Short mmCIF file of C-alpha atoms and ligand atoms in Angstrom, two decimals:
data_model
loop_
_atom_site.label_atom_id
_atom_site.label_comp_id
_atom_site.label_asym_id
_atom_site.label_seq_id
_atom_site.Cartn_x
_atom_site.Cartn_y
_atom_site.Cartn_z
CA MET A 1 22.74 19.87 -51.04
CA LYS A 2 21.36 20.84 -47.69
CA ARG A 3 20.18 24.34 -47.22
CA LEU A 4 22.02 26.10 -44.44
CA ILE A 5 19.60 27.36 -41.85
CA CYS A 6 20.49 30.36 -39.74
CA SER A 7 19.17 30.58 -36.22
CA ALA A 8 18.13 34.02 -35.05
CA ALA A 9 21.12 34.17 -32.70
CA VAL A 10 23.67 33.87 -35.45
CA LEU A 11 21.72 35.73 -38.09
CA LEU A 12 24.00 38.77 -37.99
CA LEU A 13 27.05 36.65 -38.69
CA CYS A 14 25.36 34.25 -40.95
CA GLY A 15 23.10 36.49 -43.01
CA ALA A 16 21.47 35.86 -46.31
CA SER A 17 24.71 34.97 -48.08
CA ALA A 18 24.86 31.72 -46.18
CA VAL A 19 21.86 30.38 -48.09
CA TRP A 20 23.44 28.78 -51.14
CA ALA A 21 22.76 30.90 -54.18
CA ASP A 22 21.69 27.92 -56.29
CA GLU A 23 19.00 26.97 -53.78
CA ARG A 24 17.23 30.29 -53.61
CA PRO A 25 13.77 29.68 -55.07
CA LYS A 26 13.53 31.05 -58.55
CA GLY A 27 10.60 33.14 -59.76
CA PRO A 28 9.14 33.23 -63.26
CA ALA A 29 11.78 35.66 -64.55
CA GLU A 30 14.53 33.13 -63.78
CA ASP A 31 12.89 29.73 -64.14
CA GLY A 32 11.85 30.01 -67.78
CA THR A 33 8.08 30.26 -67.20
CA MET A 34 7.73 34.00 -67.85
CA PRO A 35 7.02 33.96 -71.60
CA ALA A 36 4.06 31.61 -71.13
CA LEU A 37 2.78 33.60 -68.15
CA VAL A 38 2.86 36.80 -70.23
CA LYS A 39 0.61 35.12 -72.80
CA ILE A 40 -1.69 33.81 -70.08
CA MET A 41 -1.97 37.30 -68.59
CA GLY A 42 -3.04 38.72 -71.95
CA GLU A 43 -5.56 35.99 -72.80
CA GLY A 44 -6.87 35.93 -69.24
CA GLN A 45 -7.52 39.64 -69.01
CA LEU A 46 -8.53 40.55 -72.56
CA ASN A 47 -10.21 37.41 -73.78
CA SER A 48 -11.68 35.83 -70.64
CA HIS A 49 -14.76 33.62 -70.72
CA ALA A 50 -15.01 33.33 -66.94
CA PHE A 51 -17.98 35.66 -66.50
CA GLN A 52 -19.75 34.04 -69.45
CA TYR A 53 -19.37 30.66 -67.72
CA LEU A 54 -20.71 32.10 -64.48
CA THR A 55 -23.69 33.64 -66.27
CA GLU A 56 -24.60 30.35 -67.92
CA LEU A 57 -24.21 28.38 -64.71
CA SER A 58 -26.27 30.90 -62.72
CA ASP A 59 -29.01 31.71 -65.23
CA ASP A 60 -29.27 28.56 -67.36
CA VAL A 61 -28.51 25.81 -64.84
CA GLY A 62 -29.42 27.40 -61.50
CA PRO A 63 -29.10 26.05 -57.96
CA ARG A 64 -27.23 22.75 -57.73
CA VAL A 65 -27.91 20.76 -54.58
CA THR A 66 -25.73 17.65 -54.62
CA GLY A 67 -27.57 14.68 -56.09
CA SER A 68 -30.44 16.79 -57.48
CA ALA A 69 -31.55 16.95 -61.12
CA LEU A 70 -30.10 20.44 -61.56
CA GLU A 71 -26.77 19.36 -60.08
CA HIS A 72 -26.68 16.50 -62.59
CA LYS A 73 -27.44 19.05 -65.31
CA ALA A 74 -24.49 21.12 -64.05
CA GLU A 75 -22.21 18.07 -64.43
CA GLU A 76 -23.30 17.75 -68.07
CA TRP A 77 -22.74 21.47 -68.55
CA GLY A 78 -19.25 21.24 -67.04
CA VAL A 79 -18.33 18.32 -69.28
CA ALA A 80 -19.59 20.21 -72.34
CA LYS A 81 -17.57 23.32 -71.44
CA MET A 82 -14.39 21.34 -70.83
CA LYS A 83 -14.79 19.48 -74.13
CA ALA A 84 -15.55 22.67 -76.04
CA MET A 85 -12.36 24.34 -74.83
CA GLY A 86 -10.33 21.30 -75.80
CA LEU A 87 -9.31 19.82 -72.46
CA GLU A 88 -8.07 16.22 -72.55
CA ASN A 89 -9.51 13.18 -70.73
CA VAL A 90 -12.76 14.97 -69.95
CA HIS A 91 -14.95 12.71 -67.86
CA THR A 92 -17.04 12.45 -64.71
CA GLU A 93 -16.08 10.43 -61.65
CA LYS A 94 -19.20 9.08 -60.01
CA TYR A 95 -19.66 8.46 -56.31
CA THR A 96 -22.63 8.45 -53.97
CA ILE A 97 -23.57 10.46 -50.92
CA TRP A 98 -25.45 8.84 -48.07
CA LYS A 99 -28.85 10.40 -48.77
CA GLY A 100 -30.48 12.95 -51.05
CA TRP A 101 -32.61 15.88 -49.91
CA THR A 102 -35.12 18.24 -51.53
CA ARG A 103 -36.39 21.51 -50.11
CA GLY A 104 -40.13 22.08 -49.92
CA ALA A 105 -42.23 24.76 -48.23
CA ALA A 106 -40.95 26.73 -45.24
CA ASP A 107 -43.64 29.04 -43.88
CA GLY A 108 -43.71 30.67 -40.50
CA GLU A 109 -46.28 32.83 -38.79
CA LEU A 110 -46.05 34.61 -35.47
CA LEU A 111 -49.41 34.09 -33.72
CA ALA A 112 -48.82 35.84 -30.39
CA PRO A 113 -48.26 38.31 -28.81
CA THR A 114 -48.62 39.97 -32.20
CA HIS A 115 -49.19 38.63 -35.66
CA HIS A 116 -47.11 38.60 -38.85
CA LYS A 117 -45.30 36.37 -41.27
CA LEU A 118 -41.96 34.99 -40.08
CA HIS A 119 -39.14 34.71 -42.60
CA ILE A 120 -37.59 31.27 -42.37
CA ASP A 121 -35.84 28.72 -44.56
CA ALA A 122 -34.96 25.13 -43.79
CA MET A 123 -31.40 24.07 -43.17
CA GLY A 124 -30.21 21.39 -45.56
CA TRP A 125 -30.82 17.74 -44.74
CA THR A 126 -33.33 18.54 -42.00
CA GLY A 127 -36.87 17.26 -41.76
CA SER A 128 -40.48 18.37 -41.78
CA THR A 129 -43.32 19.39 -39.52
CA PRO A 130 -46.53 17.34 -39.75
CA ALA A 131 -48.29 17.95 -43.09
CA GLY A 132 -50.01 21.33 -43.02
CA GLY A 133 -47.77 22.55 -40.19
CA ALA A 134 -48.00 22.75 -36.42
CA GLU A 135 -48.25 25.50 -33.85
CA GLY A 136 -46.63 25.82 -30.47
CA ASP A 137 -45.05 28.07 -27.89
CA ILE A 138 -41.52 29.20 -28.57
CA VAL A 139 -39.01 28.36 -25.84
CA ALA A 140 -35.30 29.14 -25.70
CA ALA A 141 -32.49 26.58 -25.47
CA ASN A 142 -28.92 27.64 -24.74
CA LEU A 143 -26.27 26.61 -27.23
CA PHE A 144 -23.65 27.30 -24.56
CA ASP A 145 -25.17 24.82 -22.12
CA LEU A 146 -26.10 21.86 -24.28
CA ASP A 147 -25.25 19.33 -21.56
CA ASN A 148 -28.22 20.55 -19.55
CA GLU A 149 -30.42 21.12 -22.58
CA ILE A 150 -29.99 17.49 -23.60
CA LYS A 151 -30.71 16.33 -20.03
CA ASN A 152 -33.93 18.36 -19.92
CA VAL A 153 -34.98 17.77 -23.49
CA SER A 154 -38.44 16.40 -22.59
CA ARG A 155 -39.56 20.00 -21.84
CA LEU A 156 -39.33 20.67 -25.61
CA LYS A 157 -42.19 18.35 -26.56
CA GLY A 158 -44.71 20.26 -28.70
CA LYS A 159 -42.56 23.42 -28.61
CA ILE A 160 -40.74 25.48 -31.19
CA VAL A 161 -37.18 25.80 -29.94
CA LEU A 162 -35.21 29.03 -30.30
CA MET A 163 -31.46 28.56 -29.96
CA VAL A 164 -29.77 31.35 -28.01
CA ALA A 165 -26.16 31.83 -26.93
CA LYS A 166 -26.16 32.96 -23.31
CA GLY A 167 -23.21 33.26 -20.93
CA LYS A 168 -19.80 31.82 -21.66
CA PRO A 169 -19.35 28.78 -23.92
CA ASN A 170 -18.38 25.79 -21.78
CA LYS A 171 -16.35 24.17 -24.56
CA GLY A 172 -14.73 24.91 -27.91
CA PHE A 173 -16.83 25.83 -30.93
CA THR A 174 -16.15 22.58 -32.76
CA ALA A 175 -17.27 20.61 -29.73
CA ILE A 176 -20.39 22.78 -29.45
CA PHE A 177 -21.20 22.28 -33.12
CA VAL A 178 -20.86 18.50 -32.79
CA GLN A 179 -22.96 18.48 -29.61
CA PHE A 180 -25.57 20.64 -31.34
CA GLY A 181 -26.11 17.64 -33.61
CA ASP A 182 -26.72 15.44 -30.56
CA PHE A 183 -29.13 18.04 -29.24
CA LEU A 184 -31.08 18.16 -32.51
CA LYS A 185 -31.45 14.38 -32.49
CA ALA A 186 -32.65 14.48 -28.88
CA ALA A 187 -35.05 17.37 -29.54
CA GLY A 188 -36.50 15.53 -32.53
CA SER A 189 -37.02 12.36 -30.50
CA ALA A 190 -38.59 14.40 -27.69
CA GLY A 191 -41.21 15.77 -30.09
CA ALA A 192 -40.08 19.36 -30.68
CA ILE A 193 -41.96 20.92 -33.61
CA ALA A 194 -38.94 22.71 -35.05
CA VAL A 195 -35.69 24.35 -34.03
CA ILE A 196 -34.76 27.92 -34.95
CA GLY A 197 -31.05 27.31 -35.18
CA GLY A 198 -29.67 28.16 -38.59
CA GLN A 199 -26.72 30.05 -37.21
CA GLY A 200 -26.74 28.17 -33.94
CA GLY A 201 -27.65 30.80 -31.40
CA PHE A 202 -26.24 33.57 -33.55
CA LYS A 203 -28.01 36.07 -35.73
CA SER A 204 -28.37 35.72 -39.46
CA GLN A 205 -26.23 38.23 -41.37
CA GLY A 206 -27.84 40.81 -43.62
CA MET A 207 -31.19 42.57 -43.95
CA ASN A 208 -34.05 40.08 -44.12
CA LEU A 209 -31.72 37.24 -45.10
CA THR A 210 -31.67 33.61 -44.05
CA HIS A 211 -28.65 31.35 -44.61
CA THR A 212 -29.13 27.66 -45.23
CA GLY A 213 -26.42 24.98 -44.94
CA ILE A 214 -25.65 21.56 -43.54
CA LEU A 215 -25.28 20.88 -39.81
CA GLY A 216 -22.16 18.72 -39.75
CA PHE A 217 -20.31 16.39 -42.16
CA ASP A 218 -22.78 14.01 -43.84
CA ASN A 219 -25.42 14.53 -41.16
CA ASP A 220 -29.19 14.69 -41.40
CA TYR A 221 -31.88 15.36 -38.82
CA ALA A 222 -35.55 14.42 -38.65
CA VAL A 223 -36.50 17.59 -36.80
CA PRO A 224 -36.92 20.66 -39.03
CA VAL A 225 -34.18 23.18 -38.31
CA VAL A 226 -34.69 26.63 -39.75
CA SER A 227 -32.66 29.73 -40.34
CA MET A 228 -34.69 32.85 -39.47
CA THR A 229 -33.97 36.44 -40.45
CA ALA A 230 -32.20 38.49 -37.77
CA GLU A 231 -35.15 40.89 -37.66
CA ASP A 232 -37.69 38.20 -36.78
CA GLN A 233 -35.36 36.26 -34.52
CA SER A 234 -34.47 39.36 -32.50
CA GLN A 235 -38.12 40.15 -31.98
CA ILE A 236 -38.80 36.68 -30.62
CA GLU A 237 -35.76 36.88 -28.38
CA ARG A 238 -36.94 40.19 -26.95
CA TYR A 239 -40.29 38.66 -25.97
CA ILE A 240 -38.60 35.73 -24.27
CA ASP A 241 -36.21 38.07 -22.41
CA ARG A 242 -39.27 39.98 -21.14
CA GLY A 243 -40.91 36.78 -19.88
CA ILE A 244 -43.49 36.69 -22.68
CA THR A 245 -43.98 33.32 -24.39
CA PRO A 246 -44.42 33.88 -28.12
CA ARG A 247 -46.48 31.45 -30.12
CA ALA A 248 -45.94 30.55 -33.77
CA ARG A 249 -47.04 28.28 -36.53
CA PHE A 250 -44.46 26.58 -38.79
CA ASN A 251 -45.03 24.54 -41.89
CA VAL A 252 -41.77 23.04 -43.12
CA GLN A 253 -41.82 20.28 -45.72
CA ASN A 254 -38.63 18.66 -46.97
CA THR A 255 -38.01 15.30 -48.60
CA PHE A 256 -35.24 12.79 -48.07
CA THR A 257 -34.45 9.98 -50.45
CA ASN A 258 -34.66 6.47 -49.06
CA GLY A 259 -31.05 5.72 -49.79
CA PRO A 260 -27.82 7.03 -51.30
CA VAL A 261 -27.88 9.27 -54.37
CA GLU A 262 -25.38 9.47 -57.19
CA THR A 263 -23.30 12.50 -58.01
CA ALA A 264 -19.99 13.06 -59.81
CA ASN A 265 -16.91 15.24 -59.95
CA VAL A 266 -16.19 16.69 -63.39
CA VAL A 267 -12.59 16.29 -64.55
CA GLY A 268 -10.55 17.50 -67.53
CA GLU A 269 -6.84 17.95 -68.10
CA ILE A 270 -4.09 19.81 -69.85
CA ARG A 271 -1.55 16.99 -70.06
CA GLY A 272 2.04 17.74 -69.22
CA ARG A 273 4.61 17.80 -72.02
CA GLU A 274 7.47 16.24 -70.03
CA ARG A 275 6.10 14.63 -66.89
CA PRO A 276 2.41 14.04 -67.59
CA GLU A 277 2.14 11.60 -64.68
CA GLU A 278 2.81 14.46 -62.23
CA ILE A 279 -0.46 16.25 -61.48
CA PHE A 280 -1.51 19.59 -60.02
CA VAL A 281 -5.24 19.77 -59.31
CA VAL A 282 -7.07 23.07 -59.82
CA GLY A 283 -10.70 23.49 -58.90
CA GLY A 284 -13.76 24.79 -57.18
CA HIS A 285 -17.07 23.20 -56.30
CA LEU A 286 -19.90 22.80 -58.73
CA ASP A 287 -22.63 22.06 -56.19
CA SER A 288 -24.43 24.88 -54.38
CA TRP A 289 -27.33 25.64 -52.08
CA ASP A 290 -30.75 26.37 -53.42
CA LEU A 291 -32.14 29.64 -52.06
CA ALA A 292 -30.89 31.44 -55.16
CA GLN A 293 -28.52 30.84 -58.08
CA GLY A 294 -25.47 29.54 -56.25
CA THR A 295 -23.36 32.19 -57.97
CA THR A 296 -20.81 33.10 -55.32
CA ASP A 297 -20.82 29.72 -53.57
CA ASN A 298 -19.30 28.41 -55.62
CA GLY A 299 -20.22 29.33 -59.16
CA SER A 300 -17.38 31.82 -58.83
CA GLY A 301 -14.89 29.02 -58.14
CA THR A 302 -16.31 26.94 -60.97
CA ALA A 303 -16.05 29.90 -63.36
CA THR A 304 -12.49 30.77 -62.31
CA THR A 305 -11.49 27.11 -62.79
CA LEU A 306 -13.04 26.87 -66.25
CA GLY A 307 -11.84 30.39 -67.11
CA ALA A 308 -8.29 29.49 -66.09
CA ALA A 309 -8.38 26.26 -68.12
CA ASP A 310 -9.75 28.02 -71.18
CA THR A 311 -7.16 30.80 -70.89
CA ILE A 312 -4.24 28.37 -70.77
CA LYS A 313 -5.67 26.33 -73.64
CA ARG A 314 -6.00 29.39 -75.86
CA THR A 315 -2.35 30.36 -75.36
CA GLY A 316 -1.39 27.03 -76.91
CA GLU A 317 1.17 26.59 -74.12
CA ARG A 318 1.60 23.16 -72.57
CA PRO A 319 3.20 22.94 -69.11
CA ARG A 320 5.81 20.36 -68.09
CA ARG A 321 3.36 18.57 -65.81
CA THR A 322 -0.37 17.89 -66.00
CA ILE A 323 -2.90 20.40 -64.75
CA ARG A 324 -6.05 18.51 -63.80
CA PHE A 325 -9.14 20.74 -63.54
CA VAL A 326 -11.75 19.33 -61.17
CA LEU A 327 -15.24 20.63 -60.45
CA PHE A 328 -16.09 18.92 -57.19
CA THR A 329 -19.63 18.16 -56.06
CA GLY A 330 -20.77 17.29 -52.53
CA GLU A 331 -18.68 20.08 -51.00
CA GLU A 332 -21.63 21.47 -49.10
CA GLN A 333 -22.45 18.11 -47.52
CA GLY A 334 -18.97 17.65 -46.03
CA LEU A 335 -16.30 17.91 -48.77
CA ASP A 336 -17.67 14.63 -50.13
CA GLY A 337 -16.43 15.20 -53.69
CA SER A 338 -12.85 15.98 -52.75
CA PHE A 339 -12.75 13.03 -50.34
CA ALA A 340 -14.14 10.84 -53.15
CA TYR A 341 -11.38 12.18 -55.40
CA MET A 342 -8.74 11.12 -52.87
CA ARG A 343 -10.19 7.60 -52.76
CA GLU A 344 -10.48 7.35 -56.54
CA HIS A 345 -6.88 8.53 -57.08
CA LYS A 346 -5.25 6.92 -54.05
CA ALA A 347 -2.70 5.11 -56.20
CA GLU A 348 -1.46 8.30 -57.88
CA LEU A 349 -1.45 10.67 -54.89
CA LYS A 350 2.32 10.25 -54.67
CA ASN A 351 2.44 11.92 -58.08
CA HIS A 352 0.27 14.85 -57.03
CA LEU A 353 1.77 18.26 -56.31
CA GLY A 354 -1.28 19.47 -54.36
CA ASN A 355 -4.40 21.39 -55.30
CA LEU A 356 -5.44 25.00 -55.77
CA ILE A 357 -8.97 26.04 -54.77
CA LEU A 358 -11.08 29.20 -54.91
CA ASP A 359 -14.18 28.99 -52.69
CA ALA A 360 -14.71 32.17 -50.72
CA GLY A 361 -17.12 33.87 -53.02
CA GLN A 362 -17.04 36.96 -55.18
CA GLY A 363 -14.20 38.93 -53.62
CA ALA A 364 -10.76 39.75 -54.98
CA VAL A 365 -7.96 37.28 -54.31
CA LYS A 366 -5.47 38.78 -51.90
CA GLY A 367 -3.14 35.86 -51.24
CA PHE A 368 -2.36 32.17 -51.25
CA GLN A 369 -2.38 29.78 -48.29
CA MET A 370 -0.19 26.70 -48.56
CA GLY A 371 -2.36 24.34 -46.51
CA GLY A 372 0.10 23.38 -43.78
CA ARG A 373 3.18 23.27 -46.01
CA GLU A 374 5.62 25.85 -44.70
CA ASP A 375 8.32 24.25 -46.86
CA ILE A 376 6.85 25.68 -50.06
CA VAL A 377 6.21 29.23 -48.84
CA PRO A 378 9.58 30.63 -50.10
CA ALA A 379 9.07 29.13 -53.57
CA PHE A 380 5.55 30.47 -53.82
CA GLU A 381 6.71 33.90 -52.67
CA ALA A 382 9.10 33.95 -55.61
CA PHE A 383 6.01 33.59 -57.81
CA THR A 384 3.90 36.26 -56.11
CA LYS A 385 6.83 38.70 -56.11
CA ALA A 386 6.79 38.49 -59.89
CA LEU A 387 3.16 39.73 -59.77
CA ALA A 388 3.89 42.60 -57.39
CA ASN A 389 3.14 45.24 -60.03
CA LEU A 390 -0.34 43.78 -60.48
CA ARG A 391 -1.25 43.27 -56.84
CA GLU A 392 0.35 42.65 -53.51
CA LEU A 393 -0.38 39.01 -52.66
CA SER A 394 0.29 37.40 -49.31
CA VAL A 395 1.66 33.88 -48.93
CA ASP A 396 1.29 31.92 -45.72
CA ASP A 397 1.14 28.27 -44.74
CA LYS A 398 -2.31 28.23 -43.12
CA ILE A 399 -4.71 25.35 -43.62
CA GLU A 400 -8.14 26.21 -45.01
CA ASP A 401 -10.31 23.47 -43.52
CA GLY A 402 -13.67 24.69 -44.81
CA THR A 403 -13.37 23.63 -48.42
CA ASP A 404 -11.86 21.10 -50.85
CA THR A 405 -8.32 22.05 -49.84
CA LEU A 406 -8.74 20.03 -46.62
CA PRO A 407 -8.56 16.46 -47.99
CA PHE A 408 -5.27 17.39 -49.70
CA SER A 409 -3.80 18.91 -46.53
CA VAL A 410 -4.91 15.83 -44.58
CA ALA A 411 -3.14 13.63 -47.16
CA GLY A 412 0.14 15.52 -46.68
CA LEU A 413 -0.17 17.48 -49.91
CA PRO A 414 -0.45 21.26 -50.19
CA GLY A 415 -4.15 22.15 -50.24
CA ILE A 416 -3.56 25.66 -51.55
CA ASN A 417 -6.35 28.13 -50.86
CA MET A 418 -6.87 31.36 -52.76
CA LEU A 419 -7.49 33.84 -49.95
CA GLN A 420 -10.18 36.38 -50.86
CA GLU A 421 -11.81 39.58 -49.66
CA THR A 422 -15.02 38.41 -47.98
CA ALA A 423 -16.91 41.55 -46.92
CA ASP A 424 -19.88 40.82 -49.23
CA TYR A 425 -19.66 37.05 -49.00
CA GLY A 426 -21.10 37.14 -45.47
CA PHE A 427 -24.38 38.23 -47.05
CA THR A 428 -24.49 36.07 -50.17
CA HIS A 429 -23.20 32.91 -48.47
CA HIS A 430 -25.97 30.24 -48.65
CA SER A 431 -28.62 32.97 -48.84
CA ALA A 432 -31.26 34.25 -51.26
CA ALA A 433 -28.76 36.98 -52.21
CA ASP A 434 -26.40 34.47 -53.83
CA SER A 435 -27.14 35.73 -57.31
CA LEU A 436 -25.20 36.74 -60.39
CA ILE A 437 -25.58 40.41 -59.51
CA ALA A 438 -23.21 39.85 -56.57
CA GLN A 439 -20.21 39.04 -58.75
CA LYS A 440 -18.29 41.89 -60.39
CA PRO A 441 -17.01 40.67 -63.78
CA ASP A 442 -13.65 42.43 -63.51
CA VAL A 443 -12.93 40.85 -60.12
CA LEU A 444 -13.87 37.38 -61.39
CA THR A 445 -11.76 37.84 -64.50
CA PHE A 446 -8.67 38.77 -62.54
CA ASN A 447 -9.23 35.93 -60.05
CA ALA A 448 -9.42 33.50 -62.97
CA THR A 449 -6.26 34.96 -64.49
CA LEU A 450 -4.45 34.62 -61.17
CA MET A 451 -5.59 31.02 -60.93
CA ALA A 452 -4.32 30.34 -64.46
CA LEU A 453 -0.97 32.00 -63.73
CA ALA A 454 -0.48 30.09 -60.48
CA ALA A 455 -1.57 26.76 -61.99
CA TYR A 456 0.68 27.11 -65.01
CA TRP A 457 3.66 28.26 -62.98
CA VAL A 458 3.36 25.35 -60.52
CA ALA A 459 2.94 22.83 -63.34
CA ASP A 460 5.67 24.23 -65.56
CA ARG A 461 8.53 25.32 -63.28
CA PRO A 462 11.58 23.08 -63.63
CA GLU A 463 11.55 21.99 -59.99
CA ARG A 464 8.63 20.10 -58.56
CA LEU A 465 6.84 22.36 -56.05
CA ALA A 466 6.04 19.69 -53.47
CA THR A 467 6.02 16.00 -52.74
CA GLN A 468 3.63 14.16 -50.43
CA TRP A 469 4.62 14.14 -46.79
CA SER A 470 4.70 10.89 -44.83
CA ALA A 471 1.73 9.99 -42.64
CA GLU A 472 3.80 10.63 -39.52
CA LYS A 473 4.96 14.08 -40.60
CA THR A 474 1.47 15.03 -41.78
CA ALA A 475 -0.19 13.83 -38.57
CA LYS A 476 2.26 15.85 -36.49
CA MET A 477 1.73 18.97 -38.61
CA LEU A 478 -2.07 18.67 -38.37
CA ARG A 479 -1.89 18.25 -34.59
CA ASP A 480 0.53 21.19 -34.25
CA ARG A 481 -1.96 23.35 -36.12
CA GLY A 482 -4.92 22.38 -33.98
CA GLU A 483 -6.74 20.45 -36.72
CA TYR A 484 -6.87 17.20 -34.77
CA GLU A 485 -9.87 18.09 -32.59
CA GLU A 486 -12.10 19.02 -35.52
CA LEU A 487 -11.03 16.17 -37.78
CA LYS A 488 -11.56 13.71 -34.95
CA ALA A 489 -14.95 15.22 -34.06
CA PHE A 490 -16.15 14.88 -37.65
CA ASN A 491 -14.77 11.32 -37.97
CA ILE A 492 -12.26 12.22 -40.67
CA TRP A 493 -9.02 11.90 -38.69
CA PRO A 494 -7.16 9.08 -40.48
CA TYR A 495 -3.99 8.75 -38.42
CA GLY A 496 -4.96 7.09 -35.11
CA ASP A 497 -2.32 7.94 -32.49
CA LEU A 498 0.24 8.96 -35.07
CA GLY A 499 1.95 12.27 -34.39
CA ALA A 500 0.76 12.46 -30.78
CA ASP A 501 3.27 13.35 -28.06
CA LYS A 502 4.23 10.29 -26.06
CA ASN A 503 2.94 11.93 -22.87
CA ASP A 504 -0.43 12.93 -24.37
ZN1 LIG B 1 -18.44 26.78 -51.07
#
């Protein structure tokens, strides 16, 4: 039966009664899922292992750069946890990333006009200075005028380059970010010693903090690129603004592998009791950066995923459909693990209902984002309304394109993001402050419980939450939401001209 849609103009006449009563989305109180959710709430809040998982991952495994020995150890740890809690079909799904990378020394020293240590850390998948370091004058390059900077790149030979953001940007931020990659390649070829460009031309957040990270999807650069603390970077900028040329010495030593390195997603399931072939994926990413413990990015998502799985297992409840828990790796290099998952499971994507991801750190969940699927917002609201006494939770249809939700949204499936408070995450994100101390156990526990409730409800409700959209419909939706430019720029737009207006 087709749902009757009221236009705004006839709303007064038409009203809510025109929506057929039997098509109003049902919440847990009406769809039969409530008794199981009550049990999950109790186990999740009173008997949670989420913070224990996070403690082990942070203190006993440590930082988990994709393809590194510690990341491989984390895979083994994840498999052991999933097996111990009794998940089914526990296994790893191997894939490779284009190149491995290991951080070495990153020392900086201001030599003139005054003298002190500079606080720097290398960006991921960037290169090294000559052995023992090199010294040079520091010159500014404008992130907002990269066309000219690339044209005049020979002036950077033997210099340390400080990225600044001056004037108005002459293009969109995605375009600037992509062109920054071109600039780094050109600066490296021209013989620049290093580039201070961790946050592009922007200041590092937090007191005496650097933030590492990758500079593009699956990209590496021969020139060392460093993140510098805001305190040091501001001082250097002030000198340059006054016409003084500062001089510094950098010693940055990183190592690339010669070829691809192996990594793996960790997978375990609670098989569905009625329609096991229908799958809802729930996860976070197991890999991290390496300046600290990788707790909030994304140990927190790993711990909520495992905590949610363990909670559901301990209730003894089995949902109608399969919940597949996935700890992705390679997220930090360009969502490599979730893209690998889509390739590995191409044949069964039609049977997927979407995925549910937590990857914005330590903060409380405050809503759910449906990843481009406005059609499922009313159904999901029926779920969050049932939790209104616990917390007000927003539901919208936004796409989160910065984590493992994106490959699902691009495939026409709901990549559902757990929207979080992020006030503290700005400091811990990819920094030396990303430590266990940043995560409050009660917040993590409730996030894990919410994840368990949402996962179970989606998998168990009588009606299937979502089916995969056609390529045409998905391409149109992605274009309408402004995702095309970025996906195209990062070479992950899969739809050619599909969905484009004829007169484009
Ligand atoms: Zn992350």
